[in-house]
Amino acid sequence: MQASFISNTNPPGSFPATLDVRTKLFLCVLSSLSAIILSSPLALAPLLAVSALYALSSKNIKKILIAYVVIFLMLGVSTIFIVLLRLVCPELAAMEFRNFLTPFLRIILMLNVVLGLALSSRVQSLLMALKSLRLPSLIYIPTSVMIRFIPTFLNDAKQVLQALKIRGYPLTPRTMFMHPLHSLRVLFVPLVFRALRSSDDLAMAAELKGVGLSNSIVPYRQQTLQSRDLAVSAFAVLLATASFTIQAYHGGFSMGMH
Amino acid sequence: MIRLQDASFSYPFHSEPAVKGANLTVAPGEIVLLTGPSGCGKSTMVRMINGLGLHHFRGNLSGQVTVGGRQVSELEAADISTLVGTLFQDPESQFFALDVCDEIAMGHEWRQTPPRETERRIQHVADEFGLNPILDRSILTLSEGQKQKVALASIMSLGPRALILDEPTANLDPESTEALAKTLSALKAKGVAILIVDHRLYWLRGLADKVAVMDKGQIVAQGPFELVDDASLRRRYGLRKSHVVDPRPELLPPELTNGHTISLCNLTYAHGRQEPIFSNVSMDLPMGQVIGLLGANGVGKTTLAMLLTGLNKAEKGYLVIDGQKRKPSELLNRASVILQNTDHQLHMKTVLDEIIASLPREKKPDQKRHALTLLAKYNIAHLAQRHPQSLSGGEKQRLVIACGEAKDPDVLILDEPSSGLDGANMQLIADCAREFAQRGACVLLISHDLELLGTACWCALTLPLKTTTHKEFPHDNKTAAEYHPRKDSRKSQHHDRCPGS
């Protein structure tokens, strides 16, 4: 099962698929740190270009385009609301291009690296990576359970939607608009109860398997990083350093939204 | 050895104990079957033994419960699991990892077992349970029988000398059930004490040494397996049959007796890019019959139901209904599909609302009376004001079937409706299915339950279906009029029966 749950196979020649999951997780962490610290579009540009190439090299062009369209739609909706807000209360929302550009670039940067991870990594590899990091059980247990049960949750959601179709109240944009409370009820009641039941079953299984007996686990098989992983990580660090330097010269450091 | 001496258990905030004064012994190399009607306290008994009652449910245990000579009340649940392993009804819900090898390794990793020792134990159970070919497979791609084996191997790799299995055959086809019986027989020969909680009795003939029957929290009868051959005892406690003859060889494909048929023509379907599971197959489903849909786990029975009703989209194929070529999605308006997992199908605040929401528009003026009649038919009228999600598994099962009937469909598809049901409730479902078919509907019954198939079905289709030559529309030499289902006549009969309709 792939982390994105979109497809079970990697297209031939996918570059991210050749990397270790830990490397891809490292790229995500580094990108998120960069997205928080960098505010200058000039500093974000090289990261953006390389991350776009990285995402495209997963050879899942259609899925990447869908993700971009969704992001553009979300940004479009938020822009409409800002315009409306400006009409009502001009002092609250300043319509400056820069105000939109930096958050947009940050979102796209994160989207690229997350797509690279999600479109090329299997859930089992993610679990193994988490295991080999020897994290404290307080972090490892909830994270791994969350990742492990994403496929189950998606399957539950699919079955709830099927059951709604069978019962004759399919969730369409029209029904959701006309009957929002009813729509929420029929969708979320079964999902919430199913999640509660699954978590109860899992808690019982955990007690019986001795999960949490010790603070950390002893993984029985170790993953080793390849030279390709080290080279990609080193390149990513260099690129991030270059971006920070550009920011220092041209934009100064900022942790804010702009 | 598992031993309970005058053991009682009550859940927090419950004044009445769920199990009262139980005395039971499971000796090494012995298999004991614990059975009884739904809600009699079997699961509580399991929780008393594996420590979940005390440590997870925080209940109150009195009397003596010992496993391997050690008091359960003095041990942590994780320590108890090295003495007694527990296999639940749905093994997938207790898997933590996503591949077989990691799942078996899990318990050892948390016990800080050195990697080499963990590997040795994985290899040992893989050899013992024949898991070597699937050791690197994702658990999500395994059949139910394979999942059961993986869960058993994972438990046994921790080295317990006692084993509890809770409804182990509920999701298994008869062949996988037979394989499980062989595995348990081998474990029994090695001296493992095994307690099996199950409604299905027939598969344990020759395997179980002893039977304990529970009712209302107490063990009411105990003795050799032949005890459940007593028909009056089975009737008194709503037990399943102790001897079941496999009805599948007797269940022939449905015959087209009167021409009222839904025909599925030239169906082709594959999951994603995999090999097609249906390749140009055709079949006829006559109205007015209970048709069993048979086949091993994973052969595509549920998928076929989804394709018939357009919930899954076929690559190729069409339906002929009322003499007209139709899309499968058009059948959905005239069909009720009862899926395996009842949790997904219950949305309303009360049981009564759930039924009312399923009633067709024409019944709205008298909806409450209709709903209550249906609830009474399925023995759940006393639960009318309860939240549907608070019901027990068997009660939910009956509620979703009642909802399916409330829609008054032409086609009723029941997917494993008797999973986890006791004898009395299984009989109720079988009777309702037959009655519904007699009223003119086509009832498609997907089940591995030999007892239910033998009781309810008149004929059966066995998957995989054979590829057929291309069928032209309208197929055979029948005219369009001959395909007309007896919807109108059935409706008029139904209206005659229901005062106020």
mmCIF file of N, CA and C in Angstrom, chain A residues 76-176:
data_model
loop_
_atom_site.group_PDB
_atom_site.id
_atom_site.type_symbol
_atom_site.label_atom_id
_atom_site.label_comp_id
_atom_site.label_asym_id
_atom_site.label_seq_id
_atom_site.Cartn_x
_atom_site.Cartn_y
_atom_site.Cartn_z
ATOM 1 N N GLY A 76 -7.689 30.486 -4.553
ATOM 2 C CA GLY A 76 -8.687 31.325 -5.216
ATOM 3 C C GLY A 76 -9.815 31.677 -4.270
ATOM 4 N N VAL A 77 -10.296 30.655 -3.536
ATOM 5 C CA VAL A 77 -11.396 30.879 -2.577
ATOM 6 C C VAL A 77 -10.949 31.853 -1.490
ATOM 7 N N SER A 78 -9.717 31.663 -0.987
ATOM 8 C CA SER A 78 -9.248 32.547 0.091
ATOM 9 C C SER A 78 -9.093 33.979 -0.429
ATOM 10 N N THR A 79 -8.675 34.105 -1.699
ATOM 11 C CA THR A 79 -8.535 35.449 -2.272
ATOM 12 C C THR A 79 -9.896 36.138 -2.360
ATOM 13 N N ILE A 80 -10.902 35.361 -2.771
ATOM 14 C CA ILE A 80 -12.261 35.927 -2.867
ATOM 15 C C ILE A 80 -12.701 36.453 -1.501
ATOM 16 N N PHE A 81 -12.427 35.671 -0.468
ATOM 17 C CA PHE A 81 -12.854 36.093 0.873
ATOM 18 C C PHE A 81 -12.091 37.323 1.344
ATOM 19 N N ILE A 82 -10.801 37.405 0.947
ATOM 20 C CA ILE A 82 -10.031 38.597 1.334
ATOM 21 C C ILE A 82 -10.597 39.828 0.628
ATOM 22 N N VAL A 83 -10.955 39.651 -0.653
ATOM 23 C CA VAL A 83 -11.550 40.773 -1.402
ATOM 24 C C VAL A 83 -12.854 41.202 -0.725
ATOM 25 N N LEU A 84 -13.674 40.222 -0.328
ATOM 26 C CA LEU A 84 -14.942 40.538 0.352
ATOM 27 C C LEU A 84 -14.679 41.248 1.677
ATOM 28 N N LEU A 85 -13.668 40.735 2.398
ATOM 29 C CA LEU A 85 -13.321 41.333 3.695
ATOM 30 C C LEU A 85 -12.876 42.783 3.509
ATOM 31 N N ARG A 86 -12.126 42.990 2.411
ATOM 32 C CA ARG A 86 -11.628 44.347 2.128
ATOM 33 C C ARG A 86 -12.788 45.293 1.825
ATOM 34 N N LEU A 87 -13.808 44.764 1.178
ATOM 35 C CA LEU A 87 -14.978 45.599 0.878
ATOM 36 C C LEU A 87 -15.696 46.024 2.162
ATOM 37 N N VAL A 88 -15.756 45.084 3.110
ATOM 38 C CA VAL A 88 -16.469 45.357 4.369
ATOM 39 C C VAL A 88 -15.597 46.186 5.318
ATOM 40 N N CYS A 89 -14.345 45.794 5.413
ATOM 41 C CA CYS A 89 -13.469 46.421 6.403
ATOM 42 C C CYS A 89 -12.079 46.636 5.790
ATOM 43 N N PRO A 90 -11.875 47.697 5.051
ATOM 44 C CA PRO A 90 -10.636 47.889 4.262
ATOM 45 C C PRO A 90 -9.358 47.860 5.103
ATOM 46 N N GLU A 91 -9.456 48.309 6.357
ATOM 47 C CA GLU A 91 -8.215 48.399 7.160
ATOM 48 C C GLU A 91 -7.690 47.025 7.599
ATOM 49 N N LEU A 92 -8.561 46.000 7.546
ATOM 50 C CA LEU A 92 -8.163 44.656 7.995
ATOM 51 C C LEU A 92 -7.374 43.887 6.945
ATOM 52 N N ALA A 93 -7.665 44.112 5.678
ATOM 53 C CA ALA A 93 -7.038 43.302 4.640
ATOM 54 C C ALA A 93 -6.425 44.184 3.558
ATOM 55 N N ALA A 94 -5.105 44.224 3.569
ATOM 56 C CA ALA A 94 -4.403 45.008 2.561
ATOM 57 C C ALA A 94 -4.167 44.133 1.340
ATOM 58 N N MET A 95 -4.545 44.616 0.150
ATOM 59 C CA MET A 95 -4.406 43.823 -1.074
ATOM 60 C C MET A 95 -3.040 44.094 -1.704
ATOM 61 N N GLU A 96 -2.029 43.445 -1.158
ATOM 62 C CA GLU A 96 -0.697 43.580 -1.748
ATOM 63 C C GLU A 96 -0.271 42.232 -2.316
ATOM 64 N N PHE A 97 0.329 42.309 -3.498
ATOM 65 C CA PHE A 97 0.735 41.088 -4.186
ATOM 66 C C PHE A 97 1.678 40.254 -3.316
ATOM 67 N N ARG A 98 2.609 40.898 -2.644
ATOM 68 C CA ARG A 98 3.603 40.210 -1.820
ATOM 69 C C ARG A 98 2.947 39.400 -0.687
ATOM 70 N N ASN A 99 1.841 39.971 -0.174
ATOM 71 C CA ASN A 99 1.129 39.264 0.905
ATOM 72 C C ASN A 99 0.633 37.891 0.463
ATOM 73 N N PHE A 100 0.335 37.779 -0.820
ATOM 74 C CA PHE A 100 -0.157 36.498 -1.339
ATOM 75 C C PHE A 100 0.983 35.601 -1.804
ATOM 76 N N LEU A 101 2.022 36.245 -2.364
ATOM 77 C CA LEU A 101 3.063 35.474 -3.032
ATOM 78 C C LEU A 101 3.833 34.574 -2.067
ATOM 79 N N THR A 102 4.289 35.121 -0.933
ATOM 80 C CA THR A 102 5.137 34.324 -0.033
ATOM 81 C C THR A 102 4.402 33.098 0.531
ATOM 82 N N PRO A 103 3.190 33.255 1.090
ATOM 83 C CA PRO A 103 2.495 32.047 1.558
ATOM 84 C C PRO A 103 2.262 31.049 0.434
ATOM 85 N N PHE A 104 1.965 31.564 -0.773
ATOM 86 C CA PHE A 104 1.736 30.680 -1.909
ATOM 87 C C PHE A 104 2.986 29.854 -2.219
ATOM 88 N N LEU A 105 4.150 30.534 -2.244
ATOM 89 C CA LEU A 105 5.405 29.829 -2.545
ATOM 90 C C LEU A 105 5.714 28.790 -1.457
ATOM 91 N N ARG A 106 5.437 29.144 -0.232
ATOM 92 C CA ARG A 106 5.688 28.203 0.871
ATOM 93 C C ARG A 106 4.818 26.947 0.721
ATOM 94 N N ILE A 107 3.541 27.182 0.381
ATOM 95 C CA ILE A 107 2.621 26.040 0.230
ATOM 96 C C ILE A 107 3.097 25.135 -0.906
ATOM 97 N N ILE A 108 3.492 25.761 -2.022
ATOM 98 C CA ILE A 108 3.919 24.973 -3.181
ATOM 99 C C ILE A 108 5.184 24.173 -2.855
ATOM 100 N N LEU A 109 6.097 24.795 -2.114
ATOM 101 C CA LEU A 109 7.327 24.090 -1.724
ATOM 102 C C LEU A 109 6.987 22.832 -0.919
ATOM 103 N N MET A 110 6.104 22.993 0.070
ATOM 104 C CA MET A 110 5.728 21.844 0.913
ATOM 105 C C MET A 110 4.960 20.799 0.098
ATOM 106 N N LEU A 111 4.125 21.296 -0.791
ATOM 107 C CA LEU A 111 3.345 20.373 -1.623
ATOM 108 C C LEU A 111 4.279 19.484 -2.450
ATOM 109 N N ASN A 112 5.302 20.104 -3.028
ATOM 110 C CA ASN A 112 6.234 19.348 -3.881
ATOM 111 C C ASN A 112 6.927 18.225 -3.107
ATOM 112 N N VAL A 113 7.464 18.560 -1.929
ATOM 113 C CA VAL A 113 8.226 17.524 -1.206
ATOM 114 C C VAL A 113 7.300 16.452 -0.622
ATOM 115 N N VAL A 114 6.092 16.868 -0.191
ATOM 116 C CA VAL A 114 5.150 15.873 0.349
ATOM 117 C C VAL A 114 4.664 14.950 -0.778
ATOM 118 N N LEU A 115 4.437 15.531 -1.983
ATOM 119 C CA LEU A 115 4.037 14.683 -3.110
ATOM 120 C C LEU A 115 5.144 13.696 -3.459
ATOM 121 N N GLY A 116 6.383 14.174 -3.429
ATOM 122 C CA GLY A 116 7.529 13.281 -3.688
ATOM 123 C C GLY A 116 7.545 12.112 -2.732
ATOM 124 N N LEU A 117 7.229 12.383 -1.467
ATOM 125 C CA LEU A 117 7.192 11.314 -0.447
ATOM 126 C C LEU A 117 5.968 10.408 -0.653
ATOM 127 N N ALA A 118 4.810 11.044 -0.770
ATOM 128 C CA ALA A 118 3.560 10.269 -0.778
ATOM 129 C C ALA A 118 3.395 9.429 -2.043
ATOM 130 N N LEU A 119 3.892 9.938 -3.169
ATOM 131 C CA LEU A 119 3.672 9.212 -4.426
ATOM 132 C C LEU A 119 4.708 8.125 -4.676
ATOM 133 N N SER A 120 5.647 7.975 -3.769
ATOM 134 C CA SER A 120 6.689 6.978 -4.039
ATOM 135 C C SER A 120 7.000 6.093 -2.837
ATOM 136 N N SER A 121 6.334 6.317 -1.692
ATOM 137 C CA SER A 121 6.682 5.548 -0.490
ATOM 138 C C SER A 121 5.542 4.635 -0.094
ATOM 139 N N ARG A 122 5.905 3.471 0.380
ATOM 140 C CA ARG A 122 4.890 2.543 0.865
ATOM 141 C C ARG A 122 4.720 2.753 2.369
ATOM 142 N N VAL A 123 3.484 2.503 2.835
ATOM 143 C CA VAL A 123 3.184 2.718 4.258
ATOM 144 C C VAL A 123 4.123 1.866 5.120
ATOM 145 N N GLN A 124 4.360 0.632 4.680
ATOM 146 C CA GLN A 124 5.229 -0.253 5.459
ATOM 147 C C GLN A 124 6.631 0.337 5.591
ATOM 148 N N SER A 125 7.138 0.991 4.525
ATOM 149 C CA SER A 125 8.469 1.604 4.591
ATOM 150 C C SER A 125 8.476 2.755 5.591
ATOM 151 N N LEU A 126 7.363 3.507 5.608
ATOM 152 C CA LEU A 126 7.266 4.615 6.569
ATOM 153 C C LEU A 126 7.309 4.073 7.997
ATOM 154 N N LEU A 127 6.576 2.977 8.221
ATOM 155 C CA LEU A 127 6.559 2.377 9.561
ATOM 156 C C LEU A 127 7.952 1.884 9.941
ATOM 157 N N MET A 128 8.627 1.263 8.980
ATOM 158 C CA MET A 128 9.972 0.747 9.265
ATOM 159 C C MET A 128 10.944 1.890 9.556
ATOM 160 N N ALA A 129 10.771 2.993 8.813
ATOM 161 C CA ALA A 129 11.648 4.148 9.037
ATOM 162 C C ALA A 129 11.448 4.695 10.443
ATOM 163 N N LEU A 130 10.182 4.795 10.834
ATOM 164 C CA LEU A 130 9.884 5.296 12.182
ATOM 165 C C LEU A 130 10.501 4.374 13.239
ATOM 166 N N LYS A 131 10.402 3.070 12.960
ATOM 167 C CA LYS A 131 10.913 2.077 13.906
ATOM 168 C C LYS A 131 12.425 2.219 14.060
ATOM 169 N N SER A 132 13.111 2.371 12.911
ATOM 170 C CA SER A 132 14.569 2.401 12.959
ATOM 171 C C SER A 132 15.098 3.695 13.564
ATOM 172 N N LEU A 133 14.241 4.723 13.650
ATOM 173 C CA LEU A 133 14.685 5.982 14.266
ATOM 174 C C LEU A 133 14.747 5.870 15.793
ATOM 175 N N ARG A 134 14.246 4.766 16.337
ATOM 176 C CA ARG A 134 14.257 4.482 17.790
ATOM 177 C C ARG A 134 13.686 5.645 18.596
ATOM 178 N N LEU A 135 12.534 6.095 18.156
ATOM 179 C CA LEU A 135 11.868 7.203 18.847
ATOM 180 C C LEU A 135 11.286 6.704 20.164
ATOM 181 N N PRO A 136 11.037 7.591 21.133
ATOM 182 C CA PRO A 136 10.375 7.158 22.369
ATOM 183 C C PRO A 136 8.987 6.608 22.055
ATOM 184 N N SER A 137 8.536 5.630 22.865
ATOM 185 C CA SER A 137 7.252 4.985 22.569
ATOM 186 C C SER A 137 6.105 5.991 22.563
ATOM 187 N N LEU A 138 6.271 7.068 23.357
ATOM 188 C CA LEU A 138 5.241 8.111 23.415
ATOM 189 C C LEU A 138 5.008 8.736 22.040
ATOM 190 N N ILE A 139 6.064 8.805 21.228
ATOM 191 C CA ILE A 139 5.930 9.365 19.879
ATOM 192 C C ILE A 139 5.679 8.244 18.876
ATOM 193 N N TYR A 140 6.420 7.144 19.045
ATOM 194 C CA TYR A 140 6.349 6.071 18.041
ATOM 195 C C TYR A 140 4.965 5.423 17.962
ATOM 196 N N ILE A 141 4.380 5.093 19.120
ATOM 197 C CA ILE A 141 3.095 4.352 19.097
ATOM 198 C C ILE A 141 1.999 5.147 18.379
ATOM 199 N N PRO A 142 1.718 6.409 18.830
ATOM 200 C CA PRO A 142 0.623 7.102 18.127
ATOM 201 C C PRO A 142 0.909 7.353 16.658
ATOM 202 N N THR A 143 2.184 7.673 16.332
ATOM 203 C CA THR A 143 2.501 7.966 14.931
ATOM 204 C C THR A 143 2.332 6.726 14.064
ATOM 205 N N SER A 144 2.868 5.600 14.550
ATOM 206 C CA SER A 144 2.791 4.396 13.720
ATOM 207 C C SER A 144 1.360 3.886 13.605
ATOM 208 N N VAL A 145 0.598 3.997 14.704
ATOM 209 C CA VAL A 145 -0.815 3.559 14.642
ATOM 210 C C VAL A 145 -1.585 4.431 13.656
ATOM 211 N N MET A 146 -1.271 5.745 13.696
ATOM 212 C CA MET A 146 -1.968 6.669 12.788
ATOM 213 C C MET A 146 -1.670 6.290 11.332
ATOM 214 N N ILE A 147 -0.386 6.048 11.053
ATOM 215 C CA ILE A 147 -0.011 5.706 9.677
ATOM 216 C C ILE A 147 -0.581 4.338 9.297
ATOM 217 N N ARG A 148 -0.482 3.378 10.226
ATOM 218 C CA ARG A 148 -0.964 2.020 9.956
ATOM 219 C C ARG A 148 -2.469 2.015 9.625
ATOM 220 N N PHE A 149 -3.212 2.908 10.302
ATOM 221 C CA PHE A 149 -4.665 2.854 10.136
ATOM 222 C C PHE A 149 -5.225 3.815 9.102
ATOM 223 N N ILE A 150 -4.327 4.517 8.399
ATOM 224 C CA ILE A 150 -4.832 5.386 7.322
ATOM 225 C C ILE A 150 -5.552 4.551 6.258
ATOM 226 N N PRO A 151 -4.970 3.429 5.797
ATOM 227 C CA PRO A 151 -5.701 2.630 4.794
ATOM 228 C C PRO A 151 -7.042 2.135 5.317
ATOM 229 N N THR A 152 -7.057 1.711 6.599
ATOM 230 C CA THR A 152 -8.305 1.205 7.192
ATOM 231 C C THR A 152 -9.343 2.318 7.249
ATOM 232 N N PHE A 153 -8.904 3.511 7.642
ATOM 233 C CA PHE A 153 -9.832 4.636 7.769
ATOM 234 C C PHE A 153 -10.402 5.013 6.401
ATOM 235 N N LEU A 154 -9.513 5.045 5.386
ATOM 236 C CA LEU A 154 -9.987 5.389 4.037
ATOM 237 C C LEU A 154 -10.978 4.346 3.532
ATOM 238 N N ASN A 155 -10.679 3.082 3.850
ATOM 239 C CA ASN A 155 -11.587 2.011 3.449
ATOM 240 C C ASN A 155 -12.936 2.161 4.150
ATOM 241 N N ASP A 156 -12.886 2.528 5.439
ATOM 242 C CA ASP A 156 -14.134 2.762 6.182
ATOM 243 C C ASP A 156 -14.929 3.893 5.544
ATOM 244 N N ALA A 157 -14.222 4.984 5.209
ATOM 245 C CA ALA A 157 -14.904 6.134 4.613
ATOM 246 C C ALA A 157 -15.565 5.729 3.297
ATOM 247 N N LYS A 158 -14.843 4.908 2.524
ATOM 248 C CA LYS A 158 -15.386 4.448 1.233
ATOM 249 C C LYS A 158 -16.651 3.615 1.459
ATOM 250 N N GLN A 159 -16.589 2.755 2.476
ATOM 251 C CA GLN A 159 -17.745 1.894 2.734
ATOM 252 C C GLN A 159 -18.931 2.687 3.274
ATOM 253 N N VAL A 160 -18.644 3.727 4.067
ATOM 254 C CA VAL A 160 -19.741 4.572 4.574
ATOM 255 C C VAL A 160 -20.422 5.274 3.397
ATOM 256 N N LEU A 161 -19.616 5.779 2.460
ATOM 257 C CA LEU A 161 -20.189 6.460 1.292
ATOM 258 C C LEU A 161 -21.014 5.477 0.447
ATOM 259 N N GLN A 162 -20.507 4.239 0.340
ATOM 260 C CA GLN A 162 -21.267 3.218 -0.392
ATOM 261 C C GLN A 162 -22.595 2.933 0.302
ATOM 262 N N ALA A 163 -22.525 2.825 1.647
ATOM 263 C CA ALA A 163 -23.749 2.552 2.405
ATOM 264 C C ALA A 163 -24.752 3.690 2.231
ATOM 265 N N LEU A 164 -24.260 4.921 2.144
ATOM 266 C CA LEU A 164 -25.154 6.061 1.947
ATOM 267 C C LEU A 164 -25.849 5.978 0.586
ATOM 268 N N LYS A 165 -25.076 5.574 -0.424
ATOM 269 C CA LYS A 165 -25.665 5.410 -1.765
ATOM 270 C C LYS A 165 -26.745 4.332 -1.727
ATOM 271 N N ILE A 166 -26.433 3.229 -1.032
ATOM 272 C CA ILE A 166 -27.387 2.116 -0.966
ATOM 273 C C ILE A 166 -28.664 2.563 -0.267
ATOM 274 N N ARG A 167 -28.492 3.342 0.818
ATOM 275 C CA ARG A 167 -29.659 3.760 1.592
ATOM 276 C C ARG A 167 -30.449 4.871 0.895
ATOM 277 N N GLY A 168 -29.861 5.412 -0.173
ATOM 278 C CA GLY A 168 -30.608 6.394 -0.949
ATOM 279 C C GLY A 168 -30.401 7.820 -0.522
ATOM 280 N N TYR A 169 -29.343 8.092 0.268
ATOM 281 C CA TYR A 169 -28.997 9.501 0.472
ATOM 282 C C TYR A 169 -27.541 9.758 0.141
ATOM 283 N N PRO A 170 -27.240 9.773 -1.162
ATOM 284 C CA PRO A 170 -25.859 10.035 -1.570
ATOM 285 C C PRO A 170 -25.440 11.464 -1.245
ATOM 286 N N LEU A 171 -24.184 11.627 -0.893
ATOM 287 C CA LEU A 171 -23.688 12.964 -0.549
ATOM 288 C C LEU A 171 -23.241 13.691 -1.818
ATOM 289 N N THR A 172 -24.068 14.591 -2.270
ATOM 290 C CA THR A 172 -23.699 15.406 -3.429
ATOM 291 C C THR A 172 -23.533 16.847 -2.939
ATOM 292 N N PRO A 173 -22.843 17.698 -3.706
ATOM 293 C CA PRO A 173 -22.719 19.108 -3.271
ATOM 294 C C PRO A 173 -24.086 19.723 -2.964
ATOM 295 N N ARG A 174 -25.098 19.331 -3.764
ATOM 296 C CA ARG A 174 -26.437 19.900 -3.572
ATOM 297 C C ARG A 174 -27.021 19.483 -2.222
ATOM 298 N N THR A 175 -26.969 18.155 -1.922
ATOM 299 C CA THR A 175 -27.552 17.701 -0.644
ATOM 300 C C THR A 175 -26.771 18.272 0.537
ATOM 301 N N MET A 176 -25.450 18.402 0.350
ATOM 302 C CA MET A 176 -24.654 18.944 1.459
ATOM 303 C C MET A 176 -24.987 20.408 1.715
#
